[in-house]
Tab-separated table of C-alpha atoms and ligand atoms in Angstrom:
chain	number	residue	atom	x	y	z
S	1	MET	CA	-10.370	53.654	37.470
S	2	LYS	CA	-7.181	51.543	38.303
S	3	SER	CA	-5.556	50.170	35.815
S	4	PHE	CA	-5.569	46.657	35.396
S	5	SER	CA	-2.236	45.055	36.798
S	6	PRO	CA	-1.924	41.086	36.982
S	7	GLY	CA	1.123	41.616	39.198
S	8	ARG	CA	-0.723	43.418	41.754
S	9	ILE	CA	-3.672	41.715	41.637
S	10	ILE	CA	-1.681	38.523	42.188
S	11	THR	CA	0.575	39.868	44.924
S	12	ALA	CA	-2.581	40.615	46.766
S	13	LEU	CA	-3.849	37.444	46.248
S	14	LEU	CA	-0.788	36.119	47.702
S	15	THR	CA	-1.031	38.546	50.586
S	16	VAL	CA	-4.279	37.285	51.361
S	17	GLY	CA	-3.127	33.790	51.442
S	18	VAL	CA	-0.494	34.643	53.926
S	19	TRP	CA	-2.752	36.789	55.982
S	20	LEU	CA	-5.070	33.566	56.161
S	21	SER	CA	-2.777	31.397	57.116
S	22	VAL	CA	-1.484	33.814	59.641
S	23	THR	CA	-5.014	35.038	61.370
S	24	SER	CA	-6.576	31.565	60.697
S	25	PRO	CA	-7.728	29.931	64.560
S	26	SER	CA	-5.271	27.267	64.104
S	27	GLU	CA	-5.656	26.691	67.951
S	28	ALA	CA	-9.202	26.161	67.691
S	29	ALA	CA	-9.006	23.358	64.925
S	30	PRO	CA	-5.610	21.791	65.717
S	31	LEU	CA	-3.729	19.854	62.843
S	32	LYS	CA	-4.416	16.146	63.147
S	33	ARG	CA	-0.504	15.689	62.363
S	34	ALA	CA	2.144	18.378	61.979
S	35	ALA	CA	4.171	17.747	58.678
S	36	VAL	CA	7.466	16.193	59.634
S	37	LEU	CA	10.753	17.729	58.687
S	38	PRO	CA	12.816	15.579	56.370
S	39	GLN	CA	15.633	15.234	58.422
S	40	ASN	CA	13.166	13.466	61.039
S	41	ASP	CA	11.303	11.605	58.565
S	42	ALA	CA	12.656	7.975	57.915
S	43	PHE	CA	10.733	8.013	54.621
S	44	TYR	CA	14.102	10.231	53.378
S	45	ASN	CA	16.549	7.308	54.347
S	46	PRO	CA	17.218	4.973	51.371
S	47	PRO	CA	17.123	1.340	51.768
S	48	ALA	CA	20.435	-0.496	52.046
S	49	GLY	CA	22.320	-1.204	49.043
S	50	TYR	CA	20.192	1.459	46.652
S	51	GLU	CA	23.729	2.769	45.489
S	52	SER	CA	23.717	-0.221	43.252
S	53	THR	CA	20.208	0.516	41.624
S	54	ALA	CA	19.850	2.215	38.289
S	55	LEU	CA	19.575	6.195	37.951
S	56	GLY	CA	15.832	7.058	38.599
S	57	THR	CA	14.679	4.046	40.414
S	58	VAL	CA	11.752	4.321	42.351
S	59	LEU	CA	13.224	3.555	46.053
S	60	LYS	CA	9.793	3.905	48.205
S	61	THR	CA	6.391	5.417	47.749
S	62	ARG	CA	3.731	6.734	49.781
S	63	PRO	CA	0.739	9.013	49.674
S	64	VAL	CA	1.885	12.550	50.465
S	65	PRO	CA	1.087	12.210	54.351
S	66	ASN	CA	-0.789	15.595	54.934
S	67	SER	CA	-2.677	17.136	52.267
S	68	LEU	CA	-1.334	19.767	50.070
S	69	ALA	CA	-1.689	23.144	50.991
S	70	ALA	CA	-1.466	26.844	50.088
S	71	PHE	CA	0.722	28.501	52.488
S	72	SER	CA	0.716	25.334	55.004
S	73	LEU	CA	-2.856	25.800	55.484
S	74	LEU	CA	-5.418	26.007	52.791
S	75	SER	CA	-5.788	22.638	51.570
S	76	GLN	CA	-5.570	21.718	47.711
S	77	ASN	CA	-8.570	19.807	46.324
S	78	ILE	CA	-6.548	17.373	44.087
S	79	ALA	CA	-7.280	13.629	42.565
S	80	GLY	CA	-3.958	12.374	44.611
S	81	ALA	CA	-0.596	13.254	45.561
S	82	TRP	CA	2.324	10.947	46.374
S	83	GLN	CA	5.880	11.201	47.374
S	84	ILE	CA	8.679	9.038	45.441
S	85	LEU	CA	12.388	8.298	47.009
S	86	TYR	CA	14.271	7.730	43.905
S	87	ARG	CA	17.960	6.909	43.084
S	88	THR	CA	19.909	9.946	41.661
S	89	SER	CA	23.413	11.310	41.724
S	90	ASP	CA	24.890	14.165	43.147
S	91	SER	CA	27.269	16.890	41.212
S	92	SER	CA	30.387	14.339	41.427
S	93	GLY	CA	28.299	11.352	40.318
S	94	ASN	CA	28.055	9.712	43.733
S	95	ALA	CA	24.958	8.068	44.405
S	96	GLN	CA	22.242	9.530	46.068
S	97	ALA	CA	18.299	9.879	47.188
S	98	THR	CA	15.829	12.307	46.953
S	99	VAL	CA	11.925	12.864	46.989
S	100	THR	CA	9.852	14.032	44.306
S	101	THR	CA	6.023	14.721	44.757
S	102	VAL	CA	3.346	14.078	42.173
S	103	ILE	CA	0.452	16.061	42.090
S	104	GLU	CA	-2.817	14.361	40.135
S	105	PRO	CA	-5.754	16.683	39.131
S	106	HIS	CA	-9.046	16.068	38.701
S	107	ASN	CA	-9.853	14.708	35.513
S	108	ALA	CA	-6.173	14.258	34.817
S	109	ASN	CA	-4.560	13.401	31.280
S	110	ALA	CA	-2.019	10.739	32.353
S	111	SER	CA	0.016	11.319	29.193
S	112	ARG	CA	0.881	14.922	30.077
S	113	VAL	CA	3.365	15.559	32.981
S	114	LEU	CA	4.785	19.030	33.942
S	115	SER	CA	8.015	19.078	35.838
S	116	TYR	CA	7.931	21.913	37.766
S	117	GLN	CA	11.160	22.940	40.051
S	118	VAL	CA	10.755	25.547	42.443
S	119	ALA	CA	12.942	28.486	43.427
S	120	GLU	CA	13.897	26.833	46.745
S	121	ASP	CA	16.781	29.019	47.038
S	122	SER	CA	18.036	27.691	50.457
S	123	ALA	CA	20.636	25.542	51.961
S	124	TRP	CA	18.227	23.733	54.247
S	125	GLU	CA	16.614	20.343	53.862
S	126	GLY	CA	13.589	21.951	55.667
S	127	CYS	CA	12.986	24.258	52.851
S	128	ALA	CA	12.311	21.074	50.392
S	129	PRO	CA	8.926	21.484	48.312
S	130	SER	CA	8.330	17.791	49.482
S	131	TYR	CA	7.871	19.041	52.976
S	132	VAL	CA	6.921	22.828	52.453
S	133	LEU	CA	3.831	22.043	50.191
S	134	GLN	CA	2.419	19.823	53.118
S	135	LYS	CA	-0.565	21.224	55.201
S	136	GLY	CA	1.067	22.101	58.495
S	137	SER	CA	4.669	22.822	57.713
S	138	SER	CA	6.440	25.565	58.861
S	139	LEU	CA	5.489	28.820	57.116
S	140	SER	CA	9.290	29.651	56.493
S	141	GLY	CA	8.978	27.927	53.100
S	142	VAL	CA	6.244	30.803	51.933
S	143	ALA	CA	8.137	31.443	48.711
S	144	THR	CA	7.702	27.877	47.524
S	145	GLN	CA	4.283	27.857	49.046
S	146	ALA	CA	3.399	30.680	46.867
S	147	GLU	CA	4.660	28.584	43.610
S	148	LEU	CA	1.787	26.096	44.277
S	149	LEU	CA	-0.451	28.675	42.727
S	150	LEU	CA	1.407	28.647	39.694
S	151	MET	CA	1.537	24.878	39.725
S	152	ASP	CA	-2.280	25.058	39.791
S	153	ALA	CA	-2.110	26.579	36.116
S	154	ALA	CA	-0.910	23.648	34.978
S	155	LEU	CA	-3.052	21.138	37.200
S	156	THR	CA	-6.073	23.066	35.957
S	157	ARG	CA	-5.242	22.122	32.594
S	158	GLY	CA	-5.368	18.500	33.526
S	159	TRP	CA	-1.464	17.905	33.478
S	160	TYR	CA	-0.119	16.235	36.462
S	161	VAL	CA	2.685	18.066	38.024
S	162	VAL	CA	5.552	16.909	39.573
S	163	THR	CA	8.170	18.669	41.848
S	164	PRO	CA	11.448	17.373	42.730
S	165	ASP	CA	13.549	18.141	45.857
S	166	TYR	CA	16.313	18.644	43.369
S	167	GLU	CA	18.797	20.202	45.743
S	168	GLY	CA	19.014	16.830	47.201
S	169	PRO	CA	19.558	15.576	50.975
S	170	SER	CA	22.445	18.143	51.663
S	171	ALA	CA	20.322	21.240	50.363
S	172	SER	CA	22.795	22.175	47.733
S	173	PHE	CA	21.272	25.315	46.424
S	174	THR	CA	23.071	26.615	43.458
S	175	ALA	CA	24.651	23.286	42.637
S	176	GLY	CA	23.840	22.837	38.637
S	177	LEU	CA	24.866	19.237	38.064
S	178	GLN	CA	23.339	18.005	41.169
S	179	ALA	CA	20.092	19.925	40.256
S	180	GLY	CA	20.208	18.775	36.670
S	181	HIS	CA	20.533	15.022	37.722
S	182	ALA	CA	18.141	15.383	40.401
S	183	THR	CA	15.413	16.741	37.765
S	184	LEU	CA	16.030	14.133	35.388
S	185	ASP	CA	16.134	10.724	37.464
S	186	SER	CA	12.700	12.186	38.886
S	187	ILE	CA	11.207	11.824	35.471
S	188	ARG	CA	12.529	8.609	35.061
S	189	ALA	CA	11.168	7.498	38.509
S	190	VAL	CA	7.708	9.325	37.696
S	191	LEU	CA	7.360	7.424	34.437
S	192	ALA	CA	8.208	4.233	36.347
S	193	SER	CA	5.683	4.780	38.797
S	194	THR	CA	2.163	4.224	36.681
S	195	ASN	CA	1.325	1.412	38.997
S	196	VAL	CA	1.343	4.105	41.884
S	197	THR	CA	0.331	7.486	40.333
S	198	GLY	CA	-1.396	6.475	37.199
S	199	ILE	CA	1.191	8.286	34.940
S	200	LYS	CA	1.589	6.612	31.595
S	201	ALA	CA	5.431	5.151	30.984
S	202	ASN	CA	5.290	6.972	27.585
S	203	ALA	CA	3.828	10.291	29.075
S	204	ASP	CA	4.908	13.913	27.447
S	205	VAL	CA	6.804	15.675	29.782
S	206	ALA	CA	7.755	19.272	29.866
S	207	LEU	CA	10.006	21.541	32.421
S	208	TRP	CA	9.170	24.734	34.097
S	209	GLY	CA	11.070	27.027	36.741
S	210	TYR	CA	11.907	30.419	37.338
S	211	SER	CA	15.158	31.751	39.052
S	212	GLY	CA	16.388	29.001	41.130
S	213	GLY	CA	14.028	26.939	39.346
S	214	ALA	CA	15.178	27.777	36.129
S	215	LEU	CA	18.549	26.782	37.202
S	216	ALA	CA	17.517	23.356	38.128
S	217	SER	CA	15.125	23.091	34.848
S	218	GLY	CA	18.145	24.815	32.550
S	219	TRP	CA	20.403	22.238	33.836
S	220	ALA	CA	18.472	19.460	33.239
S	221	ALA	CA	18.001	20.591	29.426
S	222	GLU	CA	21.766	21.089	29.119
S	223	LEU	CA	22.330	17.577	30.551
S	224	GLN	CA	19.666	15.606	29.328
S	225	PRO	CA	21.421	14.373	26.110
S	226	THR	CA	24.115	12.824	27.836
S	227	TYR	CA	22.857	11.872	31.174
S	228	ALA	CA	19.302	10.599	30.283
S	229	PRO	CA	19.196	10.446	26.421
S	230	GLU	CA	16.232	7.897	26.537
S	231	LEU	CA	14.048	10.638	27.953
S	232	ARG	CA	11.841	12.457	25.615
S	233	ILE	CA	11.185	15.709	27.079
S	234	ILE	CA	9.208	18.198	24.559
S	235	GLY	CA	10.176	21.229	25.986
S	236	ALA	CA	11.466	23.820	28.783
S	237	ALA	CA	10.220	27.209	29.842
S	238	LEU	CA	12.995	29.235	31.923
S	239	GLY	CA	12.365	32.643	33.469
S	240	GLY	CA	15.095	34.780	35.243
S	241	THR	CA	17.623	31.944	34.362
S	242	PRO	CA	20.822	32.099	36.706
S	243	VAL	CA	23.317	31.364	34.003
S	244	ASP	CA	26.512	32.792	35.869
S	245	LEU	CA	26.059	32.610	39.846
S	246	ASN	CA	29.111	34.908	40.438
S	247	ALA	CA	26.924	37.358	38.541
S	248	THR	CA	24.097	37.084	40.872
S	249	LEU	CA	26.630	37.070	43.757
S	250	ASN	CA	27.909	40.348	42.811
S	251	ALA	CA	24.388	41.922	41.776
S	252	VAL	CA	22.665	41.294	45.250
S	253	ASN	CA	25.482	42.515	47.112
S	254	LYS	CA	24.227	45.035	50.044
S	255	GLY	CA	21.158	44.782	48.706
S	256	PRO	CA	17.619	43.297	49.781
S	257	PHE	CA	18.494	39.843	48.719
S	258	VAL	CA	22.209	39.302	49.901
S	259	GLY	CA	20.897	36.238	51.876
S	260	LEU	CA	21.163	34.079	48.920
S	261	VAL	CA	24.733	34.677	49.306
S	262	PRO	CA	25.341	32.655	52.011
S	263	ALA	CA	22.997	30.076	51.146
S	264	GLY	CA	24.513	29.800	47.442
S	265	ILE	CA	27.829	29.628	48.967
S	266	LEU	CA	26.871	27.041	51.649
S	267	GLY	CA	24.800	24.988	48.900
S	268	LEU	CA	27.748	24.661	46.771
S	269	ALA	CA	29.882	24.003	49.843
S	270	SER	CA	27.848	20.821	50.595
S	271	GLN	CA	28.756	19.469	47.165
S	272	TYR	CA	32.715	20.683	47.032
S	273	PRO	CA	34.650	19.661	50.277
S	274	GLU	CA	37.780	22.148	49.389
S	275	LEU	CA	35.106	24.642	49.103
S	276	ALA	CA	33.677	24.463	52.551
S	277	ALA	CA	36.900	23.888	54.242
S	278	TYR	CA	37.836	27.256	52.530
S	279	VAL	CA	34.800	29.157	53.345
S	280	ASP	CA	35.088	27.839	57.102
S	281	SER	CA	38.931	29.138	57.055
S	282	VAL	CA	38.179	32.522	55.826
S	283	LEU	CA	34.941	33.444	57.890
S	284	ILE	CA	35.524	35.833	60.590
S	285	PRO	CA	35.156	33.883	63.736
S	286	SER	CA	32.682	36.198	65.772
S	287	LYS	CA	30.320	35.971	62.543
S	288	LYS	CA	30.630	32.384	61.630
S	289	ALA	CA	27.575	31.618	63.666
S	290	ASN	CA	25.563	33.913	61.856
S	291	PHE	CA	26.658	33.233	58.510
S	292	TYR	CA	26.058	29.267	58.897
S	293	LYS	CA	22.619	30.376	60.166
S	294	ALA	CA	21.645	30.186	56.098
S	295	LYS	CA	21.954	26.378	56.582
S	296	SER	CA	18.798	25.986	59.106
S	297	GLN	CA	16.642	28.315	57.651
S	298	CYS	CA	14.787	29.175	54.314
S	299	LEU	CA	15.025	32.085	51.808
S	300	ALA	CA	12.387	34.391	53.626
S	301	ALA	CA	14.571	34.205	57.373
S	302	ASP	CA	18.065	34.508	54.923
S	303	ILE	CA	16.350	37.705	53.267
S	304	ILE	CA	15.646	39.280	56.616
S	305	GLN	CA	18.660	38.203	58.579
S	306	PHE	CA	21.120	39.627	55.732
S	307	LEU	CA	19.385	42.400	54.489
S	308	GLY	CA	21.464	45.222	52.776
S	309	GLN	CA	24.885	43.388	54.430
S	310	ASP	CA	28.159	43.381	52.351
S	311	PHE	CA	29.103	39.636	52.261
S	312	ASN	CA	32.533	40.329	52.137
S	313	SER	CA	32.198	41.609	55.752
S	314	TYR	CA	31.956	37.915	57.011
S	315	VAL	CA	35.658	37.101	55.699
S	316	ASN	CA	39.135	38.128	56.150
S	317	THR	CA	40.175	38.263	52.897
S	318	THR	CA	39.127	40.409	49.917
S	319	GLY	CA	40.011	37.693	47.327
S	320	PHE	CA	37.001	35.389	48.544
S	321	LEU	CA	35.591	35.028	44.924
S	322	ASN	CA	39.020	35.228	43.268
S	323	SER	CA	40.206	32.327	45.382
S	324	PRO	CA	41.383	29.216	43.158
S	325	ILE	CA	38.501	27.297	45.034
S	326	ALA	CA	35.906	29.709	44.258
S	327	THR	CA	36.982	30.187	40.610
S	328	LYS	CA	36.861	26.314	39.966
S	329	VAL	CA	33.581	25.853	41.520
S	330	LEU	CA	31.730	28.907	40.177
S	331	ASN	CA	32.908	28.111	36.693
S	332	GLU	CA	31.721	24.292	36.849
S	333	ASN	CA	28.275	25.790	37.804
S	334	HIS	CA	28.300	28.078	34.876
S	335	MET	CA	25.659	26.921	32.541
S	336	GLY	CA	26.584	26.408	28.928
S	337	LYS	CA	28.803	23.677	28.619
S	338	TYR	CA	26.422	21.578	26.871
S	339	LEU	CA	23.724	21.864	24.444
S	340	PRO	CA	19.865	21.391	25.078
S	341	LYS	CA	18.356	19.471	22.306
S	342	ILE	CA	14.854	20.595	23.346
S	343	PRO	CA	12.955	23.582	22.484
S	344	LEU	CA	13.221	26.499	25.141
S	345	HIS	CA	11.030	29.679	25.880
S	346	MET	CA	12.987	31.678	27.775
S	347	TYR	CA	11.961	35.153	29.630
S	348	HIS	CA	14.209	37.592	31.438
S	349	ALA	CA	13.565	41.406	32.737
S	350	ILE	CA	15.987	43.607	31.194
S	351	ASN	CA	16.192	45.107	34.514
S	352	ASP	CA	16.811	41.947	36.394
S	353	GLU	CA	18.000	43.152	40.163
S	354	ILE	CA	18.806	39.559	41.320
S	355	VAL	CA	19.939	37.449	38.265
S	356	PRO	CA	21.540	39.847	35.577
S	357	PHE	CA	19.737	39.889	32.422
S	358	ALA	CA	23.137	39.759	30.310
S	359	PRO	CA	24.644	36.516	30.916
S	360	ALA	CA	21.275	34.578	29.928
S	361	LYS	CA	21.171	36.792	26.753
S	362	ALA	CA	24.787	35.701	26.119
S	363	LEU	CA	23.574	31.767	26.728
S	364	TYR	CA	21.053	32.415	24.381
S	365	THR	CA	23.290	33.731	22.039
S	366	GLN	CA	25.418	30.923	22.311
S	367	TYR	CA	23.183	28.081	22.208
S	368	CYS	CA	21.459	29.935	18.897
S	369	SER	CA	24.868	29.635	17.258
S	370	GLN	CA	25.145	25.958	18.367
S	371	GLY	CA	21.897	25.143	16.489
S	372	ALA	CA	19.373	25.276	19.405
S	373	ASN	CA	15.735	25.959	19.285
S	374	ILE	CA	14.832	28.880	21.437
S	375	GLN	CA	11.843	31.515	21.762
S	376	PHE	CA	13.639	34.247	23.968
S	377	VAL	CA	11.351	37.437	25.384
S	378	ALA	CA	13.432	40.477	27.236
S	379	ASP	CA	10.663	42.305	29.424
S	380	GLN	CA	11.333	46.016	29.980
S	381	LEU	CA	9.521	46.866	32.594
S	382	SER	CA	9.488	44.140	35.031
S	383	GLU	CA	11.953	43.257	37.850
S	384	HIS	CA	12.834	39.778	39.174
S	385	VAL	CA	10.210	38.829	41.361
S	386	ILE	CA	7.343	40.537	39.076
S	387	LEU	CA	8.450	38.474	36.125
S	388	LEU	CA	7.495	35.390	38.002
S	389	ILE	CA	3.998	36.485	37.948
S	390	THR	CA	3.715	38.600	34.632
S	391	GLY	CA	6.073	35.947	32.745
S	392	SER	CA	4.221	33.060	33.915
S	393	ALA	CA	1.021	33.428	31.159
S	394	ASP	CA	3.434	33.475	28.245
S	395	ALA	CA	5.247	30.338	29.327
S	396	ILE	CA	2.019	28.609	30.391
S	397	LEU	CA	0.764	29.161	26.654
S	398	TRP	CA	4.312	27.981	25.405
S	399	LEU	CA	4.110	24.886	27.326
S	400	GLN	CA	0.639	24.141	26.234
S	401	ASP	CA	0.985	24.302	22.579
S	402	ARG	CA	4.005	21.624	23.081
S	403	PHE	CA	1.440	19.408	25.056
S	404	ASN	CA	-0.761	20.421	22.186
S	405	GLY	CA	1.635	18.854	19.674
S	406	VAL	CA	1.966	22.360	17.756
S	407	THR	CA	5.796	22.324	16.807
S	408	ALA	CA	7.883	24.902	17.919
S	409	ALA	CA	9.110	27.282	15.295
S	410	SER	CA	12.490	26.318	14.223
S	411	GLY	CA	15.827	28.113	15.302
S	412	CYS	CA	15.641	31.070	17.329
S	413	SER	CA	13.648	34.155	18.231
S	414	TYR	CA	14.448	36.892	20.105
S	415	ARG	CA	11.540	39.538	21.122
S	416	THR	CA	11.648	42.670	23.463
S	417	THR	CA	8.253	43.603	25.278
S	418	ALA	CA	7.061	46.315	27.479
S	419	THR	CA	5.456	44.180	29.966
S	420	SER	CA	4.934	40.374	29.367
S	421	ALA	CA	1.504	40.574	31.341
S	422	LEU	CA	0.080	42.504	28.110
S	423	ASP	CA	1.227	40.220	25.580
S	424	PRO	CA	-1.420	38.471	23.282
S	425	GLY	CA	-3.177	35.671	25.446
S	426	ALA	CA	-1.590	36.837	28.500
S	427	LEU	CA	-4.868	38.782	30.089
S	428	PRO	CA	-7.384	35.814	29.667
S	429	VAL	CA	-4.503	33.473	31.154
S	430	PHE	CA	-4.517	35.872	34.183
S	431	GLY	CA	-8.228	36.089	34.755
S	432	GLU	CA	-8.065	32.560	34.688
S	433	LEU	CA	-5.362	32.209	37.099
S	434	LEU	CA	-6.695	34.314	39.282
S	435	PHE	CA	-10.146	32.584	39.282
S	436	ASN	CA	-8.628	29.398	39.413
S	437	ASP	CA	-6.340	30.267	42.272
S	438	LEU	CA	-9.169	31.991	44.361
S	439	GLY	CA	-10.725	28.656	43.723
S	440	ALA	CA	-8.087	26.645	44.870
S	441	LEU	CA	-7.355	28.821	48.060
S	442	VAL	CA	-11.223	27.918	49.134
S	443	GLY	CA	-10.881	24.180	48.110
S	444	LEU	CA	-12.995	24.007	44.956
S	445	PRO	CA	-11.676	20.925	43.094
S	446	ILE	CA	-8.563	21.828	40.764
S	447	GLY	CA	-8.346	20.332	37.336
S	448	PRO	CA	-10.483	20.823	34.140
S	449	LEU	CA	-14.082	20.458	34.463
S	450	SER	CA	-15.037	16.846	33.791
S	451	ILE	CA	-17.478	17.036	30.584
S	452	THR	CA	-19.365	13.661	30.859
C	501	NAG	C1	-4.059	13.730	26.602
C	501	NAG	O1	-2.495	14.069	26.174
C	501	NAG	C2	-2.160	12.963	24.865
C	501	NAG	C3	-0.428	13.280	24.903
C	501	NAG	O2	-0.403	14.926	24.901
C	501	NAG	C4	-3.028	13.743	23.885
C	501	NAG	O3	-2.448	12.597	22.520
C	501	NAG	C5	-4.372	13.044	24.307
C	501	NAG	O4	-5.214	13.461	23.176
C	501	NAG	C6	-4.860	13.866	25.563
C	501	NAG	N1	-6.104	13.368	25.567
C	501	NAG	C7	-7.267	14.394	25.915
C	501	NAG	C8	-8.514	13.636	26.242
C	501	NAG	O5	-7.038	15.501	25.727
C	502	NAG	C1	4.255	-0.952	41.783
C	502	NAG	O1	5.234	-1.861	41.121
C	502	NAG	C2	6.553	-2.184	41.783
C	502	NAG	C3	7.320	-3.175	40.836
C	502	NAG	O2	6.983	-3.724	40.252
C	502	NAG	C4	6.430	-3.072	43.130
C	502	NAG	O3	7.492	-3.183	43.684
C	502	NAG	C5	5.258	-2.256	43.709
C	502	NAG	O4	5.081	-2.809	44.780
C	502	NAG	C6	4.038	-1.912	43.174
C	502	NAG	N1	2.978	-0.882	43.792
C	502	NAG	C7	1.887	-0.932	44.199
C	502	NAG	C8	1.238	-0.099	44.878
C	502	NAG	O5	1.253	-1.706	43.398
C	503	NAG	C1	41.503	34.222	58.587
C	503	NAG	O1	40.776	33.547	59.548
C	503	NAG	C2	41.229	32.395	59.795
C	503	NAG	C3	40.327	31.658	61.354
C	503	NAG	O2	39.909	32.715	62.152
C	503	NAG	C4	42.740	32.014	60.244
C	503	NAG	O3	42.717	30.907	60.282
C	503	NAG	C5	43.214	32.854	58.849
C	503	NAG	O4	44.574	32.781	59.393
C	503	NAG	C6	42.555	34.215	58.828
C	503	NAG	N1	43.502	34.494	57.765
C	503	NAG	C7	43.951	36.127	57.528
C	503	NAG	C8	44.299	36.129	55.821
C	503	NAG	O5	44.012	36.720	57.984
C	504	NAG	C1	33.724	36.746	40.553
C	504	NAG	O1	33.538	38.135	40.504
C	504	NAG	C2	34.285	38.813	41.229
C	504	NAG	C3	33.931	40.118	41.437
C	504	NAG	O2	33.784	40.928	40.379
C	504	NAG	C4	35.459	39.045	40.153
C	504	NAG	O3	36.644	39.541	40.893
C	504	NAG	C5	35.855	37.217	40.028
C	504	NAG	O4	37.283	37.099	39.173
C	504	NAG	C6	34.915	36.459	39.755
C	504	NAG	N1	34.807	34.920	39.666
C	504	NAG	C7	34.677	34.174	38.458
C	504	NAG	C8	35.021	32.915	38.602
C	504	NAG	O5	33.978	34.709	37.689
């Protein structure tokens, strides 16, 4: 008998999803309307004068133009979904407008909202969740499309899920201030959207994100006391948190995930013109076009294109990461400059091969010395992508306690586990996740059973 491995089962499930979407007879049943890329969609353009509106102002709303779908194909049976264009600000504080997607499950509790930040991990606007979660979008956003299955776990509990395009209109992957601002302003906009979405203005809001999504969630948690002090956030679950970007650049070089490097560098360059100019000046002319491809494709394509390469081979200097401008930008986007006031559940694989463990542990120690409230789980057996799945049950249970009003244990606690998948309470959650995800894939209603 094979041993029960939730990671494997869910990986198989994801594979089935991709298989279904690739092999389905799409010619036989043409889509009524292909999803429109953000850059071709006028909804994403803010109205004149929006710069003078307050942060978090709702600028436009509409029902999501196509149904939300797993792997761009299998429609989700939900009560409703909307997009909101809202006012936020970039890393330098300049006015910006971006879009958040609001998802209402059946039998929703309008007082519970989970802001789920996806691991978009790409430097192209065509990878934004508002686009890739729609039916008929390109499958290039498959990584984010797979995360819809984790959002389903929240929807099943009756929580509204909102997922912001926190990278903003320039797809500023890894820009911390940008991501934090856009996440917090999305919450402001969502709480002001009652007459459209039904969400209560005083709803409880929690944050969740893994990897690139933890970068956005973590920055939002850090910036909230100063940038959005009026927001009441009940906690944040952060997995595989990229505290130190430089550590990731070095860790992934010459391995399977080098594609994150051009995406990250070009994402930052979109927020820092001096960095953009510097990068352009050191790229080897014959390799420039290949490097810039990361500005017009998503994570999956980046991974394939840059597989195993040395990113230093694209530049004609050995001091790329040591240059004054790279040092300035990397330092500015290093977490730990501000202290979150909300409780945190942090989880990280000790052997994380993409987002090194040490900086996350160091951040935990630093936050705790400053009086934070954190539960940290160090996972011995998982690697980066596996912990996205195996760590999800603990994260959901922790978030559920916060929504149920259970006070988080005060102070900090640190725990090592062989694998989060076998933590107490985790197995039933995986069983339920699997059951509900299969149901969602075949179009069963998503949300708590109505008990009338
Ligand atoms: C809805 O959520 C609020 C806030 O968490 C809670 O007080 C209330 O009991 C919930 N309602 C139901 C029916 O669960
Ligand atoms: C919701 O309220 C806003 C602000 O009062 C208003 O501008 C908007 O038209 C309303 N939308 C709907 C669908 O009622
Ligand atoms: C690197 O390449 C750029 C563009 O080709 C060139 O302007 C620059 O002088 C080169 N720098 C070095 C150190 O070779
Ligand atoms: C980034 O890493 C490189 C290579 O280890 C190192 O030389 C550089 O000083 C680091 N830069 C920053 C800002 O940490």
